[in-house]
PDB file of C-alpha atoms in Angstrom:
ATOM      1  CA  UNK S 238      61.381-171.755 -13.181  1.00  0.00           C
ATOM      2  CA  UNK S 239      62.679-167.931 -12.937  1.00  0.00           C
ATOM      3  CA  UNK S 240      60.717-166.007 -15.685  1.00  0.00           C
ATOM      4  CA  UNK S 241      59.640-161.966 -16.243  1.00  0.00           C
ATOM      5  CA  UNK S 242      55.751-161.685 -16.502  1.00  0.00           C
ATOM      6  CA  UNK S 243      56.422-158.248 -18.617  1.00  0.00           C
ATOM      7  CA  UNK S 244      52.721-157.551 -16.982  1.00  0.00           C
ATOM      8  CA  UNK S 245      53.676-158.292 -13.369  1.00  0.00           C
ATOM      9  CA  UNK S 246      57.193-156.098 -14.013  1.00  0.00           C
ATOM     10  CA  UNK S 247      56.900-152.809 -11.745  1.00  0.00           C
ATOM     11  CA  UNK S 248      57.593-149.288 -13.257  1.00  0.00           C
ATOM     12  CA  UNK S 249      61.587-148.985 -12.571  1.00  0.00           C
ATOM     13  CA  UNK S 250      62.778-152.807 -12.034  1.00  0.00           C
ATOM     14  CA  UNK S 251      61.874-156.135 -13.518  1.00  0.00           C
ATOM     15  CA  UNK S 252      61.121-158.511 -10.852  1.00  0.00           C
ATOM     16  CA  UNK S 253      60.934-162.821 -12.187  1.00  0.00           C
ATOM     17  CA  UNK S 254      58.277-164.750 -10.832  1.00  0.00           C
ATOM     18  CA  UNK S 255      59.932-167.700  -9.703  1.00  0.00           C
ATOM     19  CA  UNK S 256      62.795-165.974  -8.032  1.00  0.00           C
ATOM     20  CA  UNK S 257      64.685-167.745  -4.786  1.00  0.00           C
ATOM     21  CA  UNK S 258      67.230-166.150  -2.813  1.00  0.00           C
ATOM     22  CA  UNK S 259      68.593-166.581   1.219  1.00  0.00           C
ATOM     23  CA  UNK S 260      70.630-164.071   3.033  1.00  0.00           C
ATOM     24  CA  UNK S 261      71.755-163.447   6.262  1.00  0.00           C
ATOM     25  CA  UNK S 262      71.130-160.378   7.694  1.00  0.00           C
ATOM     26  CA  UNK S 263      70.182-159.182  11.543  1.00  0.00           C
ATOM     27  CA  UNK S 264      71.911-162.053  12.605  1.00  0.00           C
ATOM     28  CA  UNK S 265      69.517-164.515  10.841  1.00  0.00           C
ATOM     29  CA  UNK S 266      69.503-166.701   7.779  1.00  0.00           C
ATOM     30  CA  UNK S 267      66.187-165.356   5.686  1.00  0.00           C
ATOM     31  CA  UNK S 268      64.286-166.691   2.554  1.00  0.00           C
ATOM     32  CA  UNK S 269      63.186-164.802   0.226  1.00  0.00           C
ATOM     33  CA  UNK S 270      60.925-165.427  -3.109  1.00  0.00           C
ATOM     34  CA  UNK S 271      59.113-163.736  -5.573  1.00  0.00           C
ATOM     35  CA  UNK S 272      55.382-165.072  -6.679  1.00  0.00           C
ATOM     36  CA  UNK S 273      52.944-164.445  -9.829  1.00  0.00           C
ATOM     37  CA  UNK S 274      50.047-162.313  -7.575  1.00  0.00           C
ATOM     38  CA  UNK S 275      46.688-161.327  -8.580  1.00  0.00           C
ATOM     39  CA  UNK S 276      48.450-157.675  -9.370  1.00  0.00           C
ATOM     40  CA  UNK S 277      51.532-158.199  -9.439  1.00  0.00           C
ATOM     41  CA  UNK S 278      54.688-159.462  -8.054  1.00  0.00           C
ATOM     42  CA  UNK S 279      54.137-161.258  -5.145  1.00  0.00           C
ATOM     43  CA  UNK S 280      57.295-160.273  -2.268  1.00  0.00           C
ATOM     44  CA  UNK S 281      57.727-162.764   0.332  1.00  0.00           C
ATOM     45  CA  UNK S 282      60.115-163.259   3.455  1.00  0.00           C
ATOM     46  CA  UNK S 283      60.453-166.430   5.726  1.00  0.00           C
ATOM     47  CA  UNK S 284      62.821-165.821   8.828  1.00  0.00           C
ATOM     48  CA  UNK S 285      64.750-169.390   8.165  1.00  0.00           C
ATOM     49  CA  UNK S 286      62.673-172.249   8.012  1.00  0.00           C
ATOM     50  CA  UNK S 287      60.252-171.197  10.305  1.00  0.00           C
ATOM     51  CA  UNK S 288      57.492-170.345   8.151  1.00  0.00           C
ATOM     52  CA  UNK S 289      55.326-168.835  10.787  1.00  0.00           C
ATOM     53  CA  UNK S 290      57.473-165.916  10.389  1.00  0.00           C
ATOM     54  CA  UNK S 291      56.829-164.902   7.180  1.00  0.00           C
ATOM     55  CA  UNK S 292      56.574-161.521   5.528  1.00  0.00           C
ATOM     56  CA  UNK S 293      54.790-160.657   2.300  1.00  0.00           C
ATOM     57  CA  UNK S 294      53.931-157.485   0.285  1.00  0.00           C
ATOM     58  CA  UNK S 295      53.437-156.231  -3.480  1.00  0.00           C
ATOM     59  CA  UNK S 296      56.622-154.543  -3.244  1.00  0.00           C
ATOM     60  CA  UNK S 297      60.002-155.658  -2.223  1.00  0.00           C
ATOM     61  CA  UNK S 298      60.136-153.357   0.440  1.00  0.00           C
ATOM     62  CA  UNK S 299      57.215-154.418   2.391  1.00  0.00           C
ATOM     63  CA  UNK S 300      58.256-157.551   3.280  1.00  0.00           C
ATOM     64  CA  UNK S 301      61.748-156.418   4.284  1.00  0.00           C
ATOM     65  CA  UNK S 302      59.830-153.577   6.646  1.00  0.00           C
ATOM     66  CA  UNK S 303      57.779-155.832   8.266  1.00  0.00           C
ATOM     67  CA  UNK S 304      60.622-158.157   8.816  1.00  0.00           C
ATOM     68  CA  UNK S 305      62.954-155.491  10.022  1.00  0.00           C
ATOM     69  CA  UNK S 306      59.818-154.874  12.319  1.00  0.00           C
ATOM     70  CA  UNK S 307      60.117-157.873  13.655  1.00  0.00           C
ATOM     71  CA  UNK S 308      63.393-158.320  14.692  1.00  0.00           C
ATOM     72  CA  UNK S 309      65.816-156.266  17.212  1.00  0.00           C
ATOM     73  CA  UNK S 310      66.720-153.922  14.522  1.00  0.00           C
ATOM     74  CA  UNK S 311      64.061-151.585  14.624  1.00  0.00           C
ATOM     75  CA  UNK S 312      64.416-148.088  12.906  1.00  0.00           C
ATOM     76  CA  UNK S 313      67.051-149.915  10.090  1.00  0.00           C
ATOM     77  CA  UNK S 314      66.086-148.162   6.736  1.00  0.00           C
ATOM     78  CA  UNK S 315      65.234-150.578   4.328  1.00  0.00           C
ATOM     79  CA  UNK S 316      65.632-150.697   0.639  1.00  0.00           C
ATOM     80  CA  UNK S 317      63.594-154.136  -0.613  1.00  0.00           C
ATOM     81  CA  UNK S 318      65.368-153.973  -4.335  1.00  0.00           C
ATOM     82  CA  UNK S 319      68.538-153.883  -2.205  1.00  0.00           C
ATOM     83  CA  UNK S 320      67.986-156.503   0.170  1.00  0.00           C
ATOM     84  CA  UNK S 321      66.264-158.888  -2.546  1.00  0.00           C
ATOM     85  CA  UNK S 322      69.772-158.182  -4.627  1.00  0.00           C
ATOM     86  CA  UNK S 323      68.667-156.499  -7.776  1.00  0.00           C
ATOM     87  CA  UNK S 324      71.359-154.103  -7.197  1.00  0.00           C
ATOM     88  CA  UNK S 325      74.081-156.672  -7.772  1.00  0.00           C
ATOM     89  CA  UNK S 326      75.786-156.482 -11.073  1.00  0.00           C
ATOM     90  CA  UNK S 327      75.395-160.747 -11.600  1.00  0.00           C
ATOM     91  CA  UNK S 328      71.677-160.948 -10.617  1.00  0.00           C
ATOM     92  CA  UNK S 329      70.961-157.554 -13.007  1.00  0.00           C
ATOM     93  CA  UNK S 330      72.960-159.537 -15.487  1.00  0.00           C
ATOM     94  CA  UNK S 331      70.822-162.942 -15.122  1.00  0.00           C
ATOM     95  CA  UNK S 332      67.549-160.989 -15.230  1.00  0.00           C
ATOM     96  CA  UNK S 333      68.781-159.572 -18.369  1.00  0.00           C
ATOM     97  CA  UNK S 334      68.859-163.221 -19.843  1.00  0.00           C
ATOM     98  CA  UNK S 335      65.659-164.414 -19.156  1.00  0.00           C
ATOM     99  CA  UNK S 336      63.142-164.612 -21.294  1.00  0.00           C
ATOM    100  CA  UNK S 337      60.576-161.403 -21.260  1.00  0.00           C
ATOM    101  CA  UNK S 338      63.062-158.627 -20.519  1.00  0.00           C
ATOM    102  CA  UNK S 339      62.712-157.209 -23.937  1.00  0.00           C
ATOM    103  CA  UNK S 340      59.272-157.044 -23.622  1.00  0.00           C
ATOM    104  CA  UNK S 341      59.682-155.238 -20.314  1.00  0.00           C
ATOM    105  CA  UNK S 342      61.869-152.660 -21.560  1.00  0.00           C
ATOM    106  CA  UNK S 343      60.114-152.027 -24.070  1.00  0.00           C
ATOM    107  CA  UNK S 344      57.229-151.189 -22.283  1.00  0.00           C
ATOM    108  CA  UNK S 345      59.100-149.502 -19.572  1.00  0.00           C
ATOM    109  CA  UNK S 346      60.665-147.186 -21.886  1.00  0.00           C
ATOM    110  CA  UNK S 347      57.164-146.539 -23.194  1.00  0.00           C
ATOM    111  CA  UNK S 348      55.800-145.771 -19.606  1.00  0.00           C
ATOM    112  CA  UNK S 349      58.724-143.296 -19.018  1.00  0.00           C
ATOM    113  CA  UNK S 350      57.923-141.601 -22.303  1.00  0.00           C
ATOM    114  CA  UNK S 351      54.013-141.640 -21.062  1.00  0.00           C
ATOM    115  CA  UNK S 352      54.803-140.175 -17.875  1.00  0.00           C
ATOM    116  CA  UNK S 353      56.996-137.345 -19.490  1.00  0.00           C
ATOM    117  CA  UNK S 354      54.681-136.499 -21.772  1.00  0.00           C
ATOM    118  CA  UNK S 355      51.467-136.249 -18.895  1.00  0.00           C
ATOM    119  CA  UNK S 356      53.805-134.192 -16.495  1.00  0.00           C
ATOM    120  CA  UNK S 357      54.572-131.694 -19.654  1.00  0.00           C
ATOM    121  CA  UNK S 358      51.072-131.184 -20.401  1.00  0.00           C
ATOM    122  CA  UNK S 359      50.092-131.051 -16.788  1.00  0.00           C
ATOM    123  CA  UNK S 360      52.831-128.063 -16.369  1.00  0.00           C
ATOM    124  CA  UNK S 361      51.598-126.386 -19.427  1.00  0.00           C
ATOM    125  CA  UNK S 362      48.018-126.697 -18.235  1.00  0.00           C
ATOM    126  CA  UNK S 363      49.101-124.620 -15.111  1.00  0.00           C
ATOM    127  CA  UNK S 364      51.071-122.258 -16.961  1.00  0.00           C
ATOM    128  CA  UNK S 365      54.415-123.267 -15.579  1.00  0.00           C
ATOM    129  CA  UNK S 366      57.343-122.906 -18.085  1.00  0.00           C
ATOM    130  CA  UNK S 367      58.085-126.416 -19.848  1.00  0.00           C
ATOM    131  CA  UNK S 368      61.800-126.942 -20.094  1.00  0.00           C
ATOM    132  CA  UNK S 369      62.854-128.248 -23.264  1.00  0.00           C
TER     133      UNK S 369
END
């Protein structure tokens, strides 16, 4: 079962625990999946079904690095949100629908607002001018 852990969400994108995708890239067919972790999301990548060849981080990028790494594409810039599909319309759609987005952005918006605030006072605190 897909579902958003609004605790295991990062900063800019929710990511569900639970999440199962393949796609064929560098030639190969790769599985990818999304775990609840001790801190987090949990990123993992499987070259096929060879599980030997697996790939895991605590963001989506890591995996993809390690598995760009690994094949004959070396030096291939990776973007893990990208490559896991977060950027496509349906799958930002679908995320939307499950349950424990609200709560996520709701506390993303609350982060942003956090971080705004902190990088204010820290310019003010070194006497830079504060836009407005």
């Amino acid at each position: 079962r897909c579902q958003l852990i609004p605790r295991q969400c990062m900063y800019h994108h929710p990511y569900p625990v639970g999440f199962r995708a393949s796609k064929t890239h560098f030639g190969r067919e790769y599985w990818m999946t999304i775990e609840e972790g001790e801190d987090g999301p949990a990123f993992n990548v499987s070259m096929g079904s060879d599980r030997r060849h697996s790939f895991h981080g605590q963001t989506p990028t890591q995996p993809w690095t390690q598995a760009c790494l690994a094949s004959s594409s070396k030096g291939t810039r990776i973007s893990g949100p990208l490559f896991f599909g977060f950027s496509d319309p349906l799958a930002q759609l679908l995320i939307r629908k499950l349950p424990g987005f609200q709560t996520w952005d709701e506390i993303r918006k609350e982060m942003a607002a956090k971080v705004e605030s902190e990088t204010r006072q820290a310019n003010a605190d070194a006497g830079d001018v504060v836009p407005h």
